[in-house]
Short mmCIF file of C-alpha atoms in Angstrom, two decimals:
data_model
loop_
_atom_site.label_atom_id
_atom_site.label_comp_id
_atom_site.label_asym_id
_atom_site.label_seq_id
_atom_site.Cartn_x
_atom_site.Cartn_y
_atom_site.Cartn_z
CA UNK A 267 -29.49 -27.26 -30.20
CA UNK A 268 -29.10 -30.50 -32.24
CA UNK A 269 -25.84 -32.15 -31.02
CA UNK A 270 -24.83 -35.43 -32.63
CA UNK A 271 -22.67 -38.23 -31.37
CA UNK A 272 -19.25 -37.48 -33.00
CA UNK A 273 -17.21 -40.67 -33.28
CA UNK A 274 -14.37 -38.87 -35.22
CA UNK A 275 -10.86 -39.98 -34.58
CA UNK A 276 -9.75 -36.37 -34.34
CA UNK A 277 -10.48 -33.59 -34.21
CA UNK A 278 -12.98 -35.14 -31.86
CA UNK A 279 -15.62 -34.43 -29.20
CA UNK A 280 -14.86 -32.11 -26.32
CA UNK A 281 -16.76 -32.39 -23.02
CA UNK A 282 -19.96 -30.34 -22.96
CA UNK A 283 -19.12 -28.61 -19.60
CA UNK A 284 -15.75 -27.50 -21.19
CA UNK A 285 -17.52 -26.20 -24.42
CA UNK A 286 -20.08 -24.37 -22.22
CA UNK A 287 -17.56 -22.76 -20.02
CA UNK A 288 -15.48 -21.78 -23.09
CA UNK A 289 -18.52 -20.24 -24.69
CA UNK A 290 -19.37 -18.16 -21.50
CA UNK A 291 -15.77 -16.75 -21.58
CA UNK A 292 -15.40 -16.38 -25.30
CA UNK A 293 -16.00 -12.71 -25.57
CA UNK A 294 -14.49 -11.63 -22.21
CA UNK A 295 -12.32 -13.71 -20.14
CA UNK A 296 -12.63 -12.83 -16.46
CA UNK A 297 -12.00 -9.08 -15.98
CA UNK A 298 -9.58 -8.87 -18.79
CA UNK A 299 -11.97 -7.15 -21.24
CA UNK A 300 -10.99 -9.36 -24.10
CA UNK A 301 -11.17 -12.96 -25.25
CA UNK A 302 -8.30 -15.38 -24.72
CA UNK A 303 -8.02 -15.42 -28.46
CA UNK A 304 -7.08 -11.79 -28.38
CA UNK A 305 -4.83 -11.91 -25.35
CA UNK A 306 -1.02 -11.46 -25.43
CA UNK A 307 0.78 -14.51 -24.33
CA UNK A 308 3.04 -12.34 -22.29
CA UNK A 309 0.20 -10.81 -20.37
CA UNK A 310 -0.40 -11.70 -16.60
CA UNK A 311 -3.88 -13.04 -17.46
CA UNK A 312 -2.39 -15.55 -19.94
CA UNK A 313 0.55 -16.45 -17.83
CA UNK A 314 -1.91 -17.54 -15.15
CA UNK A 315 -3.83 -19.62 -17.73
CA UNK A 316 -0.81 -21.60 -18.95
CA UNK A 317 0.59 -22.12 -15.41
CA UNK A 318 -2.65 -23.41 -14.25
CA UNK A 319 -3.02 -25.70 -17.19
CA UNK A 320 0.38 -27.15 -16.46
CA UNK A 321 -0.25 -27.51 -12.77
CA UNK A 322 -3.59 -29.29 -13.39
CA UNK A 323 -1.99 -31.70 -15.92
CA UNK A 324 0.85 -32.50 -13.52
CA UNK A 325 -1.70 -33.25 -10.83
CA UNK A 326 -3.96 -35.52 -12.84
CA UNK A 327 -1.05 -37.38 -14.51
CA UNK A 328 1.12 -37.39 -11.42
CA UNK A 329 4.07 -35.98 -13.41
CA UNK A 330 7.24 -35.90 -11.34
CA UNK A 331 9.20 -32.66 -10.84
CA UNK A 332 12.11 -33.89 -12.94
CA UNK A 333 9.99 -33.90 -16.01
CA UNK A 334 9.26 -30.76 -18.16
CA UNK A 335 5.86 -30.13 -19.68
CA UNK A 336 5.95 -28.42 -23.08
CA UNK A 337 3.07 -26.97 -24.95
CA UNK A 338 4.09 -26.87 -28.52
CA UNK A 339 2.88 -26.52 -32.11
CA UNK A 340 3.38 -28.64 -35.30
CA UNK A 341 1.22 -31.66 -34.39
CA UNK A 342 2.52 -35.07 -33.15
CA UNK A 343 4.00 -35.69 -36.65
CA UNK A 344 6.64 -32.92 -36.06
CA UNK A 345 7.74 -34.81 -33.09
CA UNK A 346 8.86 -37.73 -35.24
CA UNK A 347 11.73 -35.47 -36.30
CA UNK A 348 12.12 -33.83 -32.83
CA UNK A 349 12.57 -37.25 -31.04
CA UNK A 350 15.45 -38.34 -33.22
CA UNK A 351 17.20 -34.91 -33.30
CA UNK A 352 16.86 -34.38 -29.55
CA UNK A 353 17.79 -37.93 -28.43
CA UNK A 354 20.03 -39.54 -30.99
CA UNK A 355 23.22 -38.35 -29.25
CA UNK A 356 22.28 -39.73 -25.86
CA UNK A 357 24.39 -42.84 -26.68
CA UNK A 358 27.62 -43.24 -28.48
CA UNK A 359 25.99 -45.68 -30.99
CA UNK A 360 23.59 -42.93 -32.14
CA UNK A 361 21.05 -45.57 -32.76
CA UNK A 362 17.26 -45.24 -32.54
CA UNK A 363 15.04 -48.23 -32.01
CA UNK A 364 11.46 -48.43 -33.35
CA UNK A 365 8.57 -50.77 -32.93
CA UNK A 366 6.11 -50.43 -35.75
CA UNK A 367 2.52 -51.26 -34.86
CA UNK A 368 0.68 -49.08 -37.29
CA UNK A 369 0.73 -46.12 -39.63
CA UNK A 370 2.06 -43.43 -37.24
CA UNK A 371 4.84 -45.54 -35.68
CA UNK A 372 5.75 -46.46 -39.25
CA UNK A 373 5.89 -42.80 -40.19
CA UNK A 374 8.06 -42.05 -37.25
CA UNK A 375 10.48 -44.81 -38.26
CA UNK A 376 10.52 -43.58 -41.93
CA UNK A 377 11.21 -40.05 -40.79
CA UNK A 378 14.25 -41.12 -38.83
CA UNK A 379 15.52 -43.21 -41.82
CA UNK A 380 14.87 -40.06 -44.17
CA UNK A 381 16.94 -37.91 -41.85
CA UNK A 382 19.86 -40.22 -41.99
CA UNK A 383 19.40 -41.49 -38.44
CA UNK A 384 20.77 -44.94 -37.64
CA UNK A 385 17.21 -46.31 -37.08
CA UNK A 386 16.44 -49.99 -36.45
CA UNK A 387 12.99 -51.50 -36.41
CA UNK A 388 13.04 -54.16 -33.73
CA UNK A 389 9.47 -55.34 -33.96
CA UNK A 390 6.43 -54.97 -36.20
CA UNK A 391 3.03 -56.59 -36.79
CA UNK A 392 2.73 -55.46 -40.40
CA UNK A 393 2.46 -59.04 -41.65
CA UNK A 394 -0.63 -59.47 -39.54
CA UNK A 395 -2.17 -56.31 -40.83
CA UNK A 396 -1.44 -54.74 -37.57
CA UNK A 397 -4.18 -56.70 -35.62
CA UNK A 398 -2.18 -56.69 -32.46
CA UNK A 399 0.81 -54.85 -30.92
CA UNK A 400 4.18 -56.46 -30.81
CA UNK A 401 5.60 -58.20 -27.85
CA UNK A 402 8.76 -56.34 -26.83
CA UNK A 403 11.09 -58.05 -24.31
CA UNK A 404 14.05 -56.50 -22.68
CA UNK A 405 16.58 -58.76 -24.53
CA UNK A 406 15.28 -57.16 -27.78
CA UNK A 407 16.24 -53.66 -26.72
CA UNK A 408 19.90 -52.94 -27.55
CA UNK A 409 21.29 -51.33 -24.32
CA UNK A 410 23.62 -49.16 -26.39
CA UNK A 411 20.66 -47.48 -28.23
CA UNK A 412 19.65 -43.96 -27.71
CA UNK A 413 16.02 -44.55 -27.31
CA UNK A 414 13.05 -46.86 -28.18
CA UNK A 415 10.01 -45.40 -29.89
CA UNK A 416 6.52 -46.78 -29.76
CA UNK A 417 3.00 -45.59 -30.54
CA UNK A 418 1.08 -46.50 -27.44
CA UNK A 419 -2.43 -46.50 -29.12
CA UNK A 420 -2.93 -47.03 -32.77
CA UNK A 421 -5.86 -44.89 -33.87
CA UNK A 422 -6.24 -46.37 -37.30
CA UNK A 423 -6.08 -50.06 -36.40
CA UNK A 424 -7.71 -49.88 -32.92
CA UNK A 425 -4.87 -51.48 -30.99
CA UNK A 426 -3.09 -50.49 -27.79
CA UNK A 427 -0.12 -51.63 -25.71
CA UNK A 428 -1.52 -53.42 -22.68
CA UNK A 429 1.77 -53.28 -21.08
CA UNK A 430 4.79 -50.92 -20.79
CA UNK A 431 7.88 -52.45 -22.50
CA UNK A 432 10.92 -52.95 -20.22
CA UNK A 433 13.71 -51.12 -21.97
CA UNK A 434 16.38 -51.42 -19.27
CA UNK A 435 18.32 -48.15 -19.26
CA UNK A 436 17.21 -47.13 -22.74
CA UNK A 437 14.63 -44.28 -22.62
CA UNK A 438 11.14 -45.21 -23.79
CA UNK A 439 9.46 -42.63 -26.01
CA UNK A 440 5.78 -42.94 -26.56
CA UNK A 441 3.33 -41.35 -28.95
CA UNK A 442 0.20 -41.23 -26.83
CA UNK A 443 -1.84 -38.89 -29.11
CA UNK A 444 -5.04 -41.09 -29.00
CA UNK A 445 -4.93 -42.32 -25.45
CA UNK A 446 -3.36 -39.48 -23.39
CA UNK A 447 -5.20 -38.65 -20.18
CA UNK A 448 -7.72 -41.60 -20.72
CA UNK A 449 -6.32 -43.56 -17.77
CA UNK A 450 -3.60 -43.41 -15.22
CA UNK A 451 -0.03 -44.08 -16.61
CA UNK A 452 3.22 -44.34 -14.77
CA UNK A 453 5.14 -41.39 -16.30
CA UNK A 454 8.39 -42.61 -14.74
CA UNK A 455 8.46 -45.58 -17.02
CA UNK A 456 8.90 -43.21 -20.05
CA UNK A 457 11.65 -40.91 -20.97
CA UNK A 458 9.37 -38.93 -23.31
CA UNK A 459 5.60 -38.96 -23.86
CA UNK A 460 4.10 -36.76 -26.66
CA UNK A 461 0.60 -36.28 -28.03
CA UNK A 462 -1.38 -34.28 -30.50
CA UNK A 463 -4.21 -32.72 -28.54
CA UNK A 464 -7.07 -32.95 -30.96
CA UNK A 465 -8.16 -36.40 -29.90
CA UNK A 466 -8.58 -36.20 -26.05
CA UNK A 467 -7.37 -32.83 -24.82
CA UNK A 468 -8.19 -29.81 -26.93
CA UNK A 469 -8.88 -28.40 -30.39
CA UNK A 470 -6.19 -29.16 -33.10
CA UNK A 471 -3.11 -26.99 -33.02
CA UNK A 472 -1.59 -28.05 -29.66
CA UNK A 473 1.07 -30.73 -29.16
CA UNK A 474 2.06 -31.88 -25.67
CA UNK A 475 5.50 -33.14 -24.81
CA UNK A 476 6.44 -34.51 -21.38
CA UNK A 477 10.17 -35.09 -21.25
CA UNK A 478 12.63 -36.13 -18.49
CA UNK A 479 15.03 -33.34 -17.67
CA UNK A 480 18.18 -35.45 -18.25
CA UNK A 481 17.09 -35.94 -21.92
CA UNK A 482 17.28 -32.20 -22.57
CA UNK A 483 20.29 -30.52 -24.17
CA UNK A 484 21.65 -33.55 -26.01
CA UNK A 485 21.03 -32.33 -29.56
CA UNK A 486 23.59 -30.94 -31.99
CA UNK A 487 23.77 -27.15 -32.27
CA UNK A 488 22.45 -27.56 -35.84
CA UNK A 489 19.07 -28.60 -34.55
CA UNK A 490 16.28 -26.31 -35.75
CA UNK A 491 15.41 -24.03 -32.88
CA UNK A 492 11.68 -24.75 -32.98
CA UNK A 493 12.46 -28.49 -32.60
CA UNK A 494 14.76 -28.14 -29.61
CA UNK A 495 13.08 -29.33 -26.51
CA UNK A 496 15.66 -27.58 -24.31
CA UNK A 497 14.98 -24.17 -25.91
CA UNK A 498 11.25 -24.72 -25.37
CA UNK A 499 11.68 -25.87 -21.84
CA UNK A 500 14.06 -22.92 -21.01
CA UNK A 501 11.37 -20.49 -22.26
CA UNK A 502 8.47 -22.12 -20.56
CA UNK A 503 6.95 -23.07 -23.92
CA UNK A 504 7.00 -19.41 -25.01
CA UNK A 505 10.03 -19.11 -27.15
CA UNK A 506 7.54 -17.94 -29.71
CA UNK A 507 3.79 -17.33 -29.55
CA UNK A 508 2.27 -20.60 -28.35
CA UNK A 509 -1.19 -21.94 -29.50
CA UNK A 510 -2.86 -19.89 -26.84
CA UNK A 511 -6.47 -20.77 -27.17
CA UNK A 512 -5.84 -24.51 -27.54
CA UNK A 513 -3.82 -24.40 -24.33
CA UNK A 514 -6.62 -22.61 -22.57
CA UNK A 515 -9.02 -25.34 -23.83
CA UNK A 516 -6.75 -28.09 -22.74
CA UNK A 517 -6.61 -26.45 -19.31
CA UNK A 518 -10.40 -26.57 -19.05
CA UNK A 519 -10.21 -30.25 -20.02
CA UNK A 520 -7.58 -30.93 -17.29
CA UNK A 521 -9.84 -29.10 -14.82
CA UNK A 522 -12.89 -31.04 -15.87
CA UNK A 523 -11.08 -34.35 -15.25
CA UNK A 524 -9.89 -33.27 -11.89
CA UNK A 525 -13.39 -32.28 -10.92
CA UNK A 526 -14.63 -35.68 -11.99
CA UNK A 527 -12.15 -37.35 -9.62
CA UNK A 528 -9.06 -37.78 -11.71
CA UNK A 529 -7.84 -40.36 -14.22
CA UNK A 530 -8.87 -43.35 -12.08
CA UNK A 531 -12.51 -42.21 -12.54
CA UNK A 532 -11.84 -41.42 -16.17
CA UNK A 533 -10.61 -44.95 -16.68
CA UNK A 534 -13.74 -46.48 -15.05
CA UNK A 535 -15.87 -44.49 -17.41
CA UNK A 536 -13.81 -45.44 -20.53
CA UNK A 537 -13.69 -49.19 -19.55
CA UNK A 538 -17.49 -49.21 -19.24
CA UNK A 539 -17.97 -47.64 -22.62
CA UNK A 540 -15.52 -49.89 -24.39
CA UNK A 541 -16.92 -53.01 -22.63
CA UNK A 542 -20.41 -52.25 -23.88
CA UNK A 543 -19.21 -52.10 -27.51
CA UNK A 544 -16.80 -54.96 -27.34
CA UNK A 545 -19.27 -57.24 -25.55
CA UNK A 546 -21.80 -56.65 -28.35
CA UNK A 547 -19.22 -57.30 -31.01
CA UNK A 548 -18.19 -60.62 -29.36
CA UNK A 549 -21.79 -61.75 -28.93
CA UNK A 550 -22.73 -61.89 -32.63
CA UNK A 551 -21.29 -62.75 -36.09
CA UNK A 552 -22.63 -60.01 -38.35
CA UNK A 553 -19.75 -57.60 -37.50
CA UNK A 554 -16.16 -58.71 -37.38
CA UNK A 555 -13.74 -57.07 -34.89
CA UNK A 556 -10.25 -57.64 -36.47
CA UNK A 557 -8.07 -56.79 -33.35
CA UNK A 558 -6.84 -59.51 -31.09
CA UNK A 559 -8.49 -59.32 -27.60
CA UNK A 560 -5.17 -58.67 -25.74
CA UNK A 561 -4.45 -55.61 -27.93
CA UNK A 562 -7.80 -53.96 -28.08
CA UNK A 563 -7.89 -50.14 -27.83
CA UNK A 564 -10.18 -48.58 -25.28
CA UNK A 565 -10.32 -45.43 -27.38
CA UNK A 566 -10.67 -46.62 -31.00
CA UNK A 567 -12.82 -49.59 -31.80
CA UNK A 568 -12.68 -51.01 -35.32
CA UNK A 569 -15.08 -53.38 -36.96
CA UNK A 570 -16.24 -54.46 -40.47
CA UNK A 571 -19.12 -56.34 -41.98
CA UNK A 572 -16.97 -58.10 -44.51
CA UNK A 573 -18.82 -56.42 -47.38
CA UNK A 574 -17.40 -53.06 -48.54
CA UNK A 575 -20.83 -51.96 -49.83
CA UNK A 576 -22.57 -52.74 -46.48
CA UNK A 577 -19.88 -50.92 -44.64
CA UNK A 578 -20.33 -47.82 -46.91
CA UNK A 579 -24.14 -48.06 -46.29
CA UNK A 580 -23.63 -48.44 -42.49
CA UNK A 581 -21.47 -45.27 -42.20
CA UNK A 582 -24.02 -43.28 -44.35
CA UNK A 583 -27.19 -44.42 -42.48
CA UNK A 584 -25.44 -44.01 -39.17
CA UNK A 585 -24.50 -40.41 -40.01
CA UNK A 586 -28.12 -39.77 -40.93
CA UNK A 587 -29.19 -41.14 -37.52
CA UNK A 588 -26.93 -38.71 -35.77
CA UNK A 589 -23.94 -41.06 -35.30
CA UNK A 590 -21.19 -39.19 -37.18
CA UNK A 591 -17.78 -40.08 -38.57
CA UNK A 592 -17.95 -43.89 -38.25
CA UNK A 593 -16.30 -44.51 -41.47
CA UNK A 594 -13.01 -46.29 -41.00
CA UNK A 595 -9.66 -44.73 -42.14
CA UNK A 596 -9.18 -44.74 -45.86
CA UNK A 597 -6.22 -47.13 -45.63
CA UNK A 598 -8.24 -49.98 -43.90
CA UNK A 599 -11.84 -49.26 -44.59
CA UNK A 600 -14.73 -50.63 -42.46
CA UNK A 601 -15.93 -48.67 -39.45
CA UNK A 602 -14.18 -47.06 -36.48
CA UNK A 603 -15.84 -45.74 -33.35
CA UNK A 604 -13.58 -43.35 -31.52
CA UNK A 605 -14.96 -43.25 -27.98
CA UNK A 606 -12.61 -40.83 -26.28
CA UNK A 607 -13.10 -39.18 -22.93
CA UNK A 608 -15.81 -36.77 -23.99
CA UNK A 609 -18.01 -39.49 -25.63
CA UNK A 610 -20.90 -40.19 -23.20
CA UNK A 611 -22.03 -43.72 -22.37
CA UNK A 612 -25.28 -42.89 -24.01
CA UNK A 613 -23.42 -42.38 -27.27
CA UNK A 614 -22.20 -45.90 -27.20
CA UNK A 615 -25.60 -47.19 -26.30
CA UNK A 616 -26.99 -45.37 -29.31
CA UNK A 617 -24.28 -46.91 -31.56
CA UNK A 618 -24.91 -50.47 -30.32
CA UNK A 619 -28.67 -50.03 -30.74
CA UNK A 620 -28.01 -48.80 -34.35
CA UNK A 621 -25.73 -51.73 -35.12
CA UNK A 622 -28.44 -54.20 -34.04
CA UNK A 623 -31.07 -52.47 -36.15
CA UNK A 624 -28.70 -52.28 -39.11
CA UNK A 625 -27.86 -55.99 -38.95
CA UNK A 626 -31.54 -56.98 -38.80
CA UNK A 627 -32.47 -54.74 -41.71
CA UNK A 628 -29.47 -55.55 -43.90
CA UNK A 629 -28.94 -59.42 -43.99
CA UNK A 630 -25.78 -60.57 -45.69
CA UNK A 631 -26.02 -62.40 -48.98
#
């Protein structure tokens, strides 16, 4: 078996113990006589799978009982619409607030505008090429607003909120697609957390929504049924056939994290990996790390050489060396190392060693 180090921003690496367990159960799950892929979502076997997945997630994230956990489809991008439709009626102003710190928070804001929502951008770092996250203070958050939406970790630019904005009584909504279950987070500070699973939790196809119960049932009757969180919550994520296998895989990931010791241990592992890479970047001048230190992502590390041709050569030669998917997003170029939970420390060691070798062999003009 010739496994590579996969630095893809998503779909991304999954933990080897999870893949091995899934492989052992692929043809026949337990005593069911069938694969989970073939199993009715209404069957007792599958009901046990989805209930355990939720229970394990609640345990590792310390999700309070007054929050619903929804396993949905449509990707995090579908939640751009769902957030607005489900929450805009919470306040008489029917105003949604947005902080734009990168591409996906910008798309969420544009989606609200497109839908005719009274959307207001209260902070952005666009003029600085999104090299840091905005500072949001309580006095910036209109207390008559229905919600404030942020993207907690920006996959493309490699930035992350190092703090949780104080919104007063306004519910904070966070897209955590690229940092979910990477470290402990106080769920009670958020009204809604949502995430696409394909970066840190499971294969593509699953979207997680964690929503406080008092924020359910606020939408107009005209809301599309599949976007209505209350309908999904009332039906335990089974209003229609859910992404069964992806939920099963997510459950294995939650179980793996619990066995490691929980999110405190996961954070220690992730901090160690990120420190190795950032310490090297800060120790030399061949590669440039564009993100300001106080906004650096622990999951997505971006860097450039300053020469587009060298960047292209770096990504190509890295891939040949078994370090795959280091090319930066097409909108920003350069390189991006996504070092999610499943990336072993040895993978980052191999990357740093390659970076040193490449710099020695390819002097800048």
